[in-house]
């Protein structure tokens, strides 16, 4: 009986490693203990599904502590950040890059283009990788069947990302219309003002010339 | 080689001053008969407006080679404008100018080699020496060779200043160098804008002699000046400009004028008895 | 006998170069400014810390642009050059010969500036700028820059204009060429495959510019 | 100036007025349709700015192309009216390009969370504004009337070269090195327009208003103003001459 137990224990301990080989990215995220918020975010959006299918991805997974710090920066809480699925999806799309790139390959790059369409800058700071000029890789090169996973210590925010709370965009419509009205009326009034100025000047000059001509005659006669 | 303006056809091909022409230039040559040849300059209702101020108003006349024409007039009567128009520096607002048959603003390229212009500003480069300036222009006009430069410098008595930079010269001497530049390539049409202004007496005579030599060799000199006293002695013909209009044309005929009668009368009188 | 086109171009080229060598102020302004600009950027961007080759490329092209801009501004406003341009107009030289003469003179000076700045900046920022394609980009880019610069200088030598107008006019015209050059040299720096469509684009722009300015030049000079 | 000619300068003929009133009506209708008639796009109400954003862009293009054509004609014929048309084209073009830029930026704020996302069309519009603003600077810097017109015409032609080249270059994305001339840039993605017919009608009306009528009407008025200011300069010179 003992060998079976030994065998089972042995299998158990190599299971996470071997399992990792054919496990996909989502399973690795689940396996890691401090990626719960990231996993929850993935589940919330359709990324959770896409990362399970085949196709090669490179995923940067911020730790829970990284998410906590990010929420303070964006002055929001986890709940109402998760309330806007499209913003969440856009944030996550900045963490996923097409094509599987290990840390070594990433080191050769200067910038990569995640699904979010704004380039993620990669620096080398005394042989350590710096993502988005702020994030460091805590644990890299977690191989998965459909790509690589690297755990990073800060959430990657695209430039100008969610800096301020976006008001309902009706107010922006009003703002836009007001500015257009301002521009058009400004130009029309400048046109009208110049028109009046020129007219008055012409009238003035013409009267002066007429008057000068009159005293010439009087002078001559 | 006789510089003869062939009187046939619209495009009078000018004979080009050849390389060795410089030397024989002073040797006496026959005076081209002024009457039958095609006029060197023909102005037809020439008008030039700067903005809306008419600098010149329908000036029209015909000038033949082989004479010195003095252009007199008060300040701002359009003398310099007329000269710049003939040199092709300005484009006429209306009417047209023909130099040796070439319509000036468009076909200026053909005629530029035969025009020499010396205006108020000195068209020289201060940082270069006289020798360099003149040899540059000699190359430009294609009649290269130190020969021509030395000849024209010698003629105007500037030989010993050749190595000086233009900056070091006095205004008068700079003007002389500018005139040397204008006459370097033996132009058929010489345009001088108050050449005698800053010159001392000696230099004045040199320039007048040079103008006479050019006239004898068949080229036309348009001379803008103020000293009407010297005009009678030197000029074959006088154009009086007043407020952009041509007042006196041909030898002494008077168009309509309110030019001060005295000056005009004395001037015409002198012209009459000189040519009689 | 009229002088040939090439002789006229050589004449104007020699004249302009001698003029610039004679009064060296313009050259001093250009090269000193290149050094100053490099230092300003290195202090402003803390270049020695971030080992980013892209930033160096950006700094390089900005230095070239502003240094040659100062050179053109100075050339446009020089009194003696304005008088000389009148005199040269009188001479029977073909109009385009004058343009190409000045163009070549400016181009030579800009190429010297390029060489000087490359040495300076690859030394200071120890970035490897010595890439073959880099020289190609600089050659073509500076040709475009000089074409526009010479045209505007000719314009300004006829009118006396206050300082600053030249830069406002030149920079918008130079943007497409600058964009192409920066992107082309970026490719050479970051080992990305250098696509030769950038070279084609640069050549295309230079050709269009040369044709356009050659056609417009007589309108600039003659009344 | 004879009386009849002066009268004509003061009160423009009915055709002038007619066109102005037509433009005002069409713009008003377009404006109302944009706000109430058209459906709200899934991007929310701010998308209604699109009905001013895109038409004003084509209006600016129309104005600038008139400037280039007028500059070409002036260089060939040296006729003053072409130069006036060039000045008029630049001024109206700048106004419309500015409107396009501002509405584009305000529209981008809620959708892309940044005021400016270097979107190809907006960047191109900004560079056109810079180039033709420099045209104004050049005109202001030259006193002599003939040279000012000639140099302005030359610069007008050089400026259009910049505009076209910048349009091509900006569309080529730096990182992937292949041209996205047809690729969906953020602007096109927003502007792709297989949406409901109400939107398309509104767009058409606004297009007629902003891209055609407004530029033409503004240009006619500005042209008359330019004529009068030249008349003024002429009188002023004659006055100093007399």
JSON list of C-alpha atoms in Angstrom, two decimals, chain D residues 35-203:
[
{"chain": "D", "resi": 35, "resn": "UNK", "atom": "CA", "xyz": [-29.49, 67.32, -31.23]},
{"chain": "D", "resi": 36, "resn": "UNK", "atom": "CA", "xyz": [-32.96, 65.76, -31.39]},
{"chain": "D", "resi": 37, "resn": "UNK", "atom": "CA", "xyz": [-33.61, 63.86, -34.56]},
{"chain": "D", "resi": 38, "resn": "UNK", "atom": "CA", "xyz": [-30.55, 61.61, -34.80]},
{"chain": "D", "resi": 39, "resn": "UNK", "atom": "CA", "xyz": [-30.36, 58.52, -32.60]},
{"chain": "D", "resi": 40, "resn": "UNK", "atom": "CA", "xyz": [-27.96, 58.56, -29.69]},
{"chain": "D", "resi": 41, "resn": "UNK", "atom": "CA", "xyz": [-25.02, 56.41, -30.59]},
{"chain": "D", "resi": 42, "resn": "UNK", "atom": "CA", "xyz": [-23.79, 53.81, -28.06]},
{"chain": "D", "resi": 43, "resn": "UNK", "atom": "CA", "xyz": [-21.05, 56.28, -27.15]},
{"chain": "D", "resi": 44, "resn": "UNK", "atom": "CA", "xyz": [-23.65, 58.52, -25.60]},
{"chain": "D", "resi": 45, "resn": "UNK", "atom": "CA", "xyz": [-24.68, 62.08, -26.39]},
{"chain": "D", "resi": 46, "resn": "UNK", "atom": "CA", "xyz": [-21.20, 63.37, -26.99]},
{"chain": "D", "resi": 47, "resn": "UNK", "atom": "CA", "xyz": [-21.24, 61.52, -30.31]},
{"chain": "D", "resi": 48, "resn": "UNK", "atom": "CA", "xyz": [-23.58, 64.24, -31.59]},
{"chain": "D", "resi": 49, "resn": "UNK", "atom": "CA", "xyz": [-20.54, 66.48, -31.84]},
{"chain": "D", "resi": 50, "resn": "UNK", "atom": "CA", "xyz": [-19.58, 64.32, -34.78]},
{"chain": "D", "resi": 51, "resn": "UNK", "atom": "CA", "xyz": [-22.14, 66.15, -36.95]},
{"chain": "D", "resi": 52, "resn": "UNK", "atom": "CA", "xyz": [-20.11, 69.35, -36.58]},
{"chain": "D", "resi": 53, "resn": "UNK", "atom": "CA", "xyz": [-16.71, 67.69, -36.39]},
{"chain": "D", "resi": 54, "resn": "UNK", "atom": "CA", "xyz": [-16.57, 65.93, -39.72]},
{"chain": "D", "resi": 55, "resn": "UNK", "atom": "CA", "xyz": [-18.37, 68.48, -41.94]},
{"chain": "D", "resi": 56, "resn": "UNK", "atom": "CA", "xyz": [-16.24, 71.36, -40.65]},
{"chain": "D", "resi": 57, "resn": "UNK", "atom": "CA", "xyz": [-13.21, 69.28, -41.59]},
{"chain": "D", "resi": 58, "resn": "UNK", "atom": "CA", "xyz": [-14.34, 69.10, -45.22]},
{"chain": "D", "resi": 59, "resn": "UNK", "atom": "CA", "xyz": [-15.24, 72.81, -45.08]},
{"chain": "D", "resi": 60, "resn": "UNK", "atom": "CA", "xyz": [-11.65, 73.57, -44.06]},
{"chain": "D", "resi": 61, "resn": "UNK", "atom": "CA", "xyz": [-10.37, 71.37, -46.89]},
{"chain": "D", "resi": 62, "resn": "UNK", "atom": "CA", "xyz": [-12.55, 73.27, -49.35]},
{"chain": "D", "resi": 63, "resn": "UNK", "atom": "CA", "xyz": [-11.30, 76.64, -48.07]},
{"chain": "D", "resi": 64, "resn": "UNK", "atom": "CA", "xyz": [-7.63, 75.65, -48.15]},
{"chain": "D", "resi": 65, "resn": "UNK", "atom": "CA", "xyz": [-7.90, 74.16, -51.63]},
{"chain": "D", "resi": 66, "resn": "UNK", "atom": "CA", "xyz": [-9.45, 77.44, -52.82]},
{"chain": "D", "resi": 67, "resn": "UNK", "atom": "CA", "xyz": [-6.45, 79.24, -51.33]},
{"chain": "D", "resi": 68, "resn": "UNK", "atom": "CA", "xyz": [-4.00, 77.01, -53.19]},
{"chain": "D", "resi": 69, "resn": "UNK", "atom": "CA", "xyz": [-5.88, 77.42, -56.47]},
{"chain": "D", "resi": 70, "resn": "UNK", "atom": "CA", "xyz": [-6.04, 81.20, -56.00]},
{"chain": "D", "resi": 71, "resn": "UNK", "atom": "CA", "xyz": [-2.31, 81.30, -55.21]},
{"chain": "D", "resi": 72, "resn": "UNK", "atom": "CA", "xyz": [-1.51, 79.40, -58.39]},
{"chain": "D", "resi": 73, "resn": "UNK", "atom": "CA", "xyz": [-3.71, 81.70, -60.47]},
{"chain": "D", "resi": 74, "resn": "UNK", "atom": "CA", "xyz": [-2.19, 84.80, -58.85]},
{"chain": "D", "resi": 75, "resn": "UNK", "atom": "CA", "xyz": [1.36, 83.71, -59.65]},
{"chain": "D", "resi": 76, "resn": "UNK", "atom": "CA", "xyz": [0.42, 83.23, -63.29]},
{"chain": "D", "resi": 77, "resn": "UNK", "atom": "CA", "xyz": [-1.79, 86.26, -63.86]},
{"chain": "D", "resi": 78, "resn": "UNK", "atom": "CA", "xyz": [-0.71, 88.63, -61.03]},
{"chain": "D", "resi": 79, "resn": "UNK", "atom": "CA", "xyz": [-4.37, 89.65, -60.77]},
{"chain": "D", "resi": 80, "resn": "UNK", "atom": "CA", "xyz": [-5.26, 91.13, -57.37]},
{"chain": "D", "resi": 81, "resn": "UNK", "atom": "CA", "xyz": [-8.59, 89.30, -57.09]},
{"chain": "D", "resi": 82, "resn": "UNK", "atom": "CA", "xyz": [-6.82, 85.96, -56.89]},
{"chain": "D", "resi": 83, "resn": "UNK", "atom": "CA", "xyz": [-4.73, 87.21, -54.02]},
{"chain": "D", "resi": 84, "resn": "UNK", "atom": "CA", "xyz": [-7.84, 88.40, -52.20]},
{"chain": "D", "resi": 85, "resn": "UNK", "atom": "CA", "xyz": [-9.39, 84.97, -52.68]},
{"chain": "D", "resi": 86, "resn": "UNK", "atom": "CA", "xyz": [-6.29, 83.33, -51.22]},
{"chain": "D", "resi": 87, "resn": "UNK", "atom": "CA", "xyz": [-6.42, 85.49, -48.08]},
{"chain": "D", "resi": 88, "resn": "UNK", "atom": "CA", "xyz": [-10.12, 84.80, -47.69]},
{"chain": "D", "resi": 89, "resn": "UNK", "atom": "CA", "xyz": [-9.62, 81.04, -48.13]},
{"chain": "D", "resi": 90, "resn": "UNK", "atom": "CA", "xyz": [-6.95, 80.93, -45.44]},
{"chain": "D", "resi": 91, "resn": "UNK", "atom": "CA", "xyz": [-8.97, 82.84, -42.87]},
{"chain": "D", "resi": 92, "resn": "UNK", "atom": "CA", "xyz": [-12.17, 80.83, -43.28]},
{"chain": "D", "resi": 93, "resn": "UNK", "atom": "CA", "xyz": [-10.18, 77.60, -43.53]},
{"chain": "D", "resi": 94, "resn": "UNK", "atom": "CA", "xyz": [-8.43, 78.34, -40.23]},
{"chain": "D", "resi": 95, "resn": "UNK", "atom": "CA", "xyz": [-11.76, 78.96, -38.49]},
{"chain": "D", "resi": 96, "resn": "UNK", "atom": "CA", "xyz": [-13.27, 75.69, -39.72]},
{"chain": "D", "resi": 97, "resn": "UNK", "atom": "CA", "xyz": [-10.10, 73.69, -39.00]},
{"chain": "D", "resi": 98, "resn": "UNK", "atom": "CA", "xyz": [-10.09, 75.12, -35.47]},
{"chain": "D", "resi": 99, "resn": "UNK", "atom": "CA", "xyz": [-13.73, 74.09, -34.98]},
{"chain": "D", "resi": 100, "resn": "UNK", "atom": "CA", "xyz": [-12.89, 70.59, -36.23]},
{"chain": "D", "resi": 101, "resn": "UNK", "atom": "CA", "xyz": [-9.91, 70.37, -33.86]},
{"chain": "D", "resi": 102, "resn": "UNK", "atom": "CA", "xyz": [-11.80, 71.57, -30.81]},
{"chain": "D", "resi": 103, "resn": "UNK", "atom": "CA", "xyz": [-14.82, 69.32, -31.35]},
{"chain": "D", "resi": 104, "resn": "UNK", "atom": "CA", "xyz": [-12.48, 66.37, -32.00]},
{"chain": "D", "resi": 105, "resn": "UNK", "atom": "CA", "xyz": [-10.60, 66.95, -28.74]},
{"chain": "D", "resi": 106, "resn": "UNK", "atom": "CA", "xyz": [-13.75, 67.43, -26.66]},
{"chain": "D", "resi": 107, "resn": "UNK", "atom": "CA", "xyz": [-15.28, 64.33, -28.21]},
{"chain": "D", "resi": 108, "resn": "UNK", "atom": "CA", "xyz": [-12.13, 62.28, -27.47]},
{"chain": "D", "resi": 109, "resn": "UNK", "atom": "CA", "xyz": [-12.15, 63.19, -23.78]},
{"chain": "D", "resi": 110, "resn": "UNK", "atom": "CA", "xyz": [-14.99, 60.95, -22.56]},
{"chain": "D", "resi": 111, "resn": "UNK", "atom": "CA", "xyz": [-14.41, 58.18, -25.09]},
{"chain": "D", "resi": 112, "resn": "UNK", "atom": "CA", "xyz": [-10.66, 57.73, -24.94]},
{"chain": "D", "resi": 113, "resn": "UNK", "atom": "CA", "xyz": [-10.04, 59.34, -21.56]},
{"chain": "D", "resi": 114, "resn": "UNK", "atom": "CA", "xyz": [-7.46, 61.73, -23.05]},
{"chain": "D", "resi": 115, "resn": "UNK", "atom": "CA", "xyz": [-7.91, 65.15, -24.58]},
{"chain": "D", "resi": 116, "resn": "UNK", "atom": "CA", "xyz": [-5.48, 64.33, -27.36]},
{"chain": "D", "resi": 117, "resn": "UNK", "atom": "CA", "xyz": [-4.62, 60.87, -28.57]},
{"chain": "D", "resi": 118, "resn": "UNK", "atom": "CA", "xyz": [-2.47, 61.75, -31.62]},
{"chain": "D", "resi": 119, "resn": "UNK", "atom": "CA", "xyz": [-5.12, 60.40, -33.88]},
{"chain": "D", "resi": 120, "resn": "UNK", "atom": "CA", "xyz": [-3.96, 60.79, -37.51]},
{"chain": "D", "resi": 121, "resn": "UNK", "atom": "CA", "xyz": [-6.75, 63.04, -38.70]},
{"chain": "D", "resi": 122, "resn": "UNK", "atom": "CA", "xyz": [-6.64, 65.36, -35.68]},
{"chain": "D", "resi": 123, "resn": "UNK", "atom": "CA", "xyz": [-2.85, 65.66, -35.88]},
{"chain": "D", "resi": 124, "resn": "UNK", "atom": "CA", "xyz": [-3.07, 66.43, -39.58]},
{"chain": "D", "resi": 125, "resn": "UNK", "atom": "CA", "xyz": [-5.67, 69.09, -38.88]},
{"chain": "D", "resi": 126, "resn": "UNK", "atom": "CA", "xyz": [-3.47, 70.66, -36.22]},
{"chain": "D", "resi": 127, "resn": "UNK", "atom": "CA", "xyz": [-0.47, 70.80, -38.58]},
{"chain": "D", "resi": 128, "resn": "UNK", "atom": "CA", "xyz": [-2.63, 72.41, -41.28]},
{"chain": "D", "resi": 129, "resn": "UNK", "atom": "CA", "xyz": [-3.68, 75.07, -38.77]},
{"chain": "D", "resi": 130, "resn": "UNK", "atom": "CA", "xyz": [-0.01, 75.71, -37.88]},
{"chain": "D", "resi": 131, "resn": "UNK", "atom": "CA", "xyz": [1.04, 75.96, -41.52]},
{"chain": "D", "resi": 132, "resn": "UNK", "atom": "CA", "xyz": [-1.69, 78.39, -42.56]},
{"chain": "D", "resi": 133, "resn": "UNK", "atom": "CA", "xyz": [-1.33, 80.42, -39.36]},
{"chain": "D", "resi": 134, "resn": "UNK", "atom": "CA", "xyz": [2.28, 80.92, -40.48]},
{"chain": "D", "resi": 135, "resn": "UNK", "atom": "CA", "xyz": [0.80, 82.15, -43.80]},
{"chain": "D", "resi": 136, "resn": "UNK", "atom": "CA", "xyz": [-0.89, 84.94, -41.81]},
{"chain": "D", "resi": 137, "resn": "UNK", "atom": "CA", "xyz": [2.39, 85.76, -40.05]},
{"chain": "D", "resi": 138, "resn": "UNK", "atom": "CA", "xyz": [4.17, 86.03, -43.40]},
{"chain": "D", "resi": 139, "resn": "UNK", "atom": "CA", "xyz": [1.54, 88.36, -44.81]},
{"chain": "D", "resi": 140, "resn": "UNK", "atom": "CA", "xyz": [1.81, 90.55, -41.75]},
{"chain": "D", "resi": 141, "resn": "UNK", "atom": "CA", "xyz": [5.59, 90.73, -41.92]},
{"chain": "D", "resi": 142, "resn": "UNK", "atom": "CA", "xyz": [5.92, 92.31, -45.39]},
{"chain": "D", "resi": 143, "resn": "UNK", "atom": "CA", "xyz": [5.12, 95.97, -46.10]},
{"chain": "D", "resi": 144, "resn": "UNK", "atom": "CA", "xyz": [5.56, 96.16, -49.87]},
{"chain": "D", "resi": 145, "resn": "UNK", "atom": "CA", "xyz": [2.20, 95.19, -51.37]},
{"chain": "D", "resi": 146, "resn": "UNK", "atom": "CA", "xyz": [3.42, 93.40, -54.49]},
{"chain": "D", "resi": 147, "resn": "UNK", "atom": "CA", "xyz": [6.08, 91.36, -52.68]},
{"chain": "D", "resi": 148, "resn": "UNK", "atom": "CA", "xyz": [3.62, 90.47, -49.91]},
{"chain": "D", "resi": 149, "resn": "UNK", "atom": "CA", "xyz": [1.18, 89.02, -52.45]},
{"chain": "D", "resi": 150, "resn": "UNK", "atom": "CA", "xyz": [3.83, 87.18, -54.40]},
{"chain": "D", "resi": 151, "resn": "UNK", "atom": "CA", "xyz": [5.50, 85.62, -51.35]},
{"chain": "D", "resi": 152, "resn": "UNK", "atom": "CA", "xyz": [2.16, 84.73, -49.79]},
{"chain": "D", "resi": 153, "resn": "UNK", "atom": "CA", "xyz": [1.16, 82.93, -52.98]},
{"chain": "D", "resi": 154, "resn": "UNK", "atom": "CA", "xyz": [4.45, 80.99, -53.01]},
{"chain": "D", "resi": 155, "resn": "UNK", "atom": "CA", "xyz": [4.05, 80.02, -49.34]},
{"chain": "D", "resi": 156, "resn": "UNK", "atom": "CA", "xyz": [0.44, 78.99, -49.94]},
{"chain": "D", "resi": 157, "resn": "UNK", "atom": "CA", "xyz": [1.60, 76.45, -52.50]},
{"chain": "D", "resi": 158, "resn": "UNK", "atom": "CA", "xyz": [4.46, 75.13, -50.35]},
{"chain": "D", "resi": 159, "resn": "UNK", "atom": "CA", "xyz": [2.04, 74.76, -47.43]},
{"chain": "D", "resi": 160, "resn": "UNK", "atom": "CA", "xyz": [-0.23, 72.35, -49.30]},
{"chain": "D", "resi": 161, "resn": "UNK", "atom": "CA", "xyz": [2.76, 70.08, -49.94]},
{"chain": "D", "resi": 162, "resn": "UNK", "atom": "CA", "xyz": [3.32, 69.85, -46.19]},
{"chain": "D", "resi": 163, "resn": "UNK", "atom": "CA", "xyz": [-0.33, 69.09, -45.53]},
{"chain": "D", "resi": 164, "resn": "UNK", "atom": "CA", "xyz": [-0.44, 66.23, -48.02]},
{"chain": "D", "resi": 165, "resn": "UNK", "atom": "CA", "xyz": [2.87, 64.68, -46.98]},
{"chain": "D", "resi": 166, "resn": "UNK", "atom": "CA", "xyz": [2.01, 64.87, -43.29]},
{"chain": "D", "resi": 167, "resn": "UNK", "atom": "CA", "xyz": [-1.28, 63.11, -43.94]},
{"chain": "D", "resi": 168, "resn": "UNK", "atom": "CA", "xyz": [0.53, 60.19, -45.58]},
{"chain": "D", "resi": 169, "resn": "UNK", "atom": "CA", "xyz": [3.30, 59.92, -43.00]},
{"chain": "D", "resi": 170, "resn": "UNK", "atom": "CA", "xyz": [1.17, 60.17, -39.87]},
{"chain": "D", "resi": 171, "resn": "UNK", "atom": "CA", "xyz": [-0.96, 57.27, -40.99]},
{"chain": "D", "resi": 172, "resn": "UNK", "atom": "CA", "xyz": [2.10, 55.01, -40.98]},
{"chain": "D", "resi": 173, "resn": "UNK", "atom": "CA", "xyz": [2.24, 53.78, -37.33]},
{"chain": "D", "resi": 174, "resn": "UNK", "atom": "CA", "xyz": [5.75, 53.99, -35.90]},
{"chain": "D", "resi": 175, "resn": "UNK", "atom": "CA", "xyz": [5.94, 50.63, -34.11]},
{"chain": "D", "resi": 176, "resn": "UNK", "atom": "CA", "xyz": [4.65, 48.25, -36.69]},
{"chain": "D", "resi": 177, "resn": "UNK", "atom": "CA", "xyz": [6.29, 49.96, -39.64]},
{"chain": "D", "resi": 178, "resn": "UNK", "atom": "CA", "xyz": [3.55, 49.12, -42.09]},
{"chain": "D", "resi": 179, "resn": "UNK", "atom": "CA", "xyz": [1.21, 51.82, -43.34]},
{"chain": "D", "resi": 180, "resn": "UNK", "atom": "CA", "xyz": [-2.23, 51.89, -41.80]},
{"chain": "D", "resi": 181, "resn": "UNK", "atom": "CA", "xyz": [-3.54, 54.04, -44.57]},
{"chain": "D", "resi": 182, "resn": "UNK", "atom": "CA", "xyz": [-6.72, 52.01, -44.70]},
{"chain": "D", "resi": 183, "resn": "UNK", "atom": "CA", "xyz": [-6.39, 50.55, -41.22]},
{"chain": "D", "resi": 184, "resn": "UNK", "atom": "CA", "xyz": [-8.97, 51.62, -38.60]},
{"chain": "D", "resi": 185, "resn": "UNK", "atom": "CA", "xyz": [-7.48, 54.59, -36.82]},
{"chain": "D", "resi": 186, "resn": "UNK", "atom": "CA", "xyz": [-9.37, 55.74, -33.73]},
{"chain": "D", "resi": 187, "resn": "UNK", "atom": "CA", "xyz": [-11.06, 58.43, -35.79]},
{"chain": "D", "resi": 188, "resn": "UNK", "atom": "CA", "xyz": [-12.36, 56.05, -38.44]},
{"chain": "D", "resi": 189, "resn": "UNK", "atom": "CA", "xyz": [-13.42, 53.54, -35.80]},
{"chain": "D", "resi": 190, "resn": "UNK", "atom": "CA", "xyz": [-15.64, 56.26, -34.37]},
{"chain": "D", "resi": 191, "resn": "UNK", "atom": "CA", "xyz": [-16.64, 57.54, -37.74]},
{"chain": "D", "resi": 192, "resn": "UNK", "atom": "CA", "xyz": [-17.50, 54.18, -39.32]},
{"chain": "D", "resi": 193, "resn": "UNK", "atom": "CA", "xyz": [-20.99, 54.82, -40.24]},
{"chain": "D", "resi": 194, "resn": "UNK", "atom": "CA", "xyz": [-23.23, 51.97, -41.15]},
{"chain": "D", "resi": 195, "resn": "UNK", "atom": "CA", "xyz": [-25.57, 53.26, -38.43]},
{"chain": "D", "resi": 196, "resn": "UNK", "atom": "CA", "xyz": [-29.24, 54.15, -38.72]},
{"chain": "D", "resi": 197, "resn": "UNK", "atom": "CA", "xyz": [-30.64, 56.28, -41.58]},
{"chain": "D", "resi": 198, "resn": "UNK", "atom": "CA", "xyz": [-31.55, 59.12, -39.22]},
{"chain": "D", "resi": 199, "resn": "UNK", "atom": "CA", "xyz": [-27.88, 59.61, -38.50]},
{"chain": "D", "resi": 200, "resn": "UNK", "atom": "CA", "xyz": [-27.01, 59.59, -42.15]},
{"chain": "D", "resi": 201, "resn": "UNK", "atom": "CA", "xyz": [-29.63, 62.21, -43.04]},
{"chain": "D", "resi": 202, "resn": "UNK", "atom": "CA", "xyz": [-28.50, 64.44, -40.22]},
{"chain": "D", "resi": 203, "resn": "UNK", "atom": "CA", "xyz": [-24.95, 64.09, -41.40]}
]
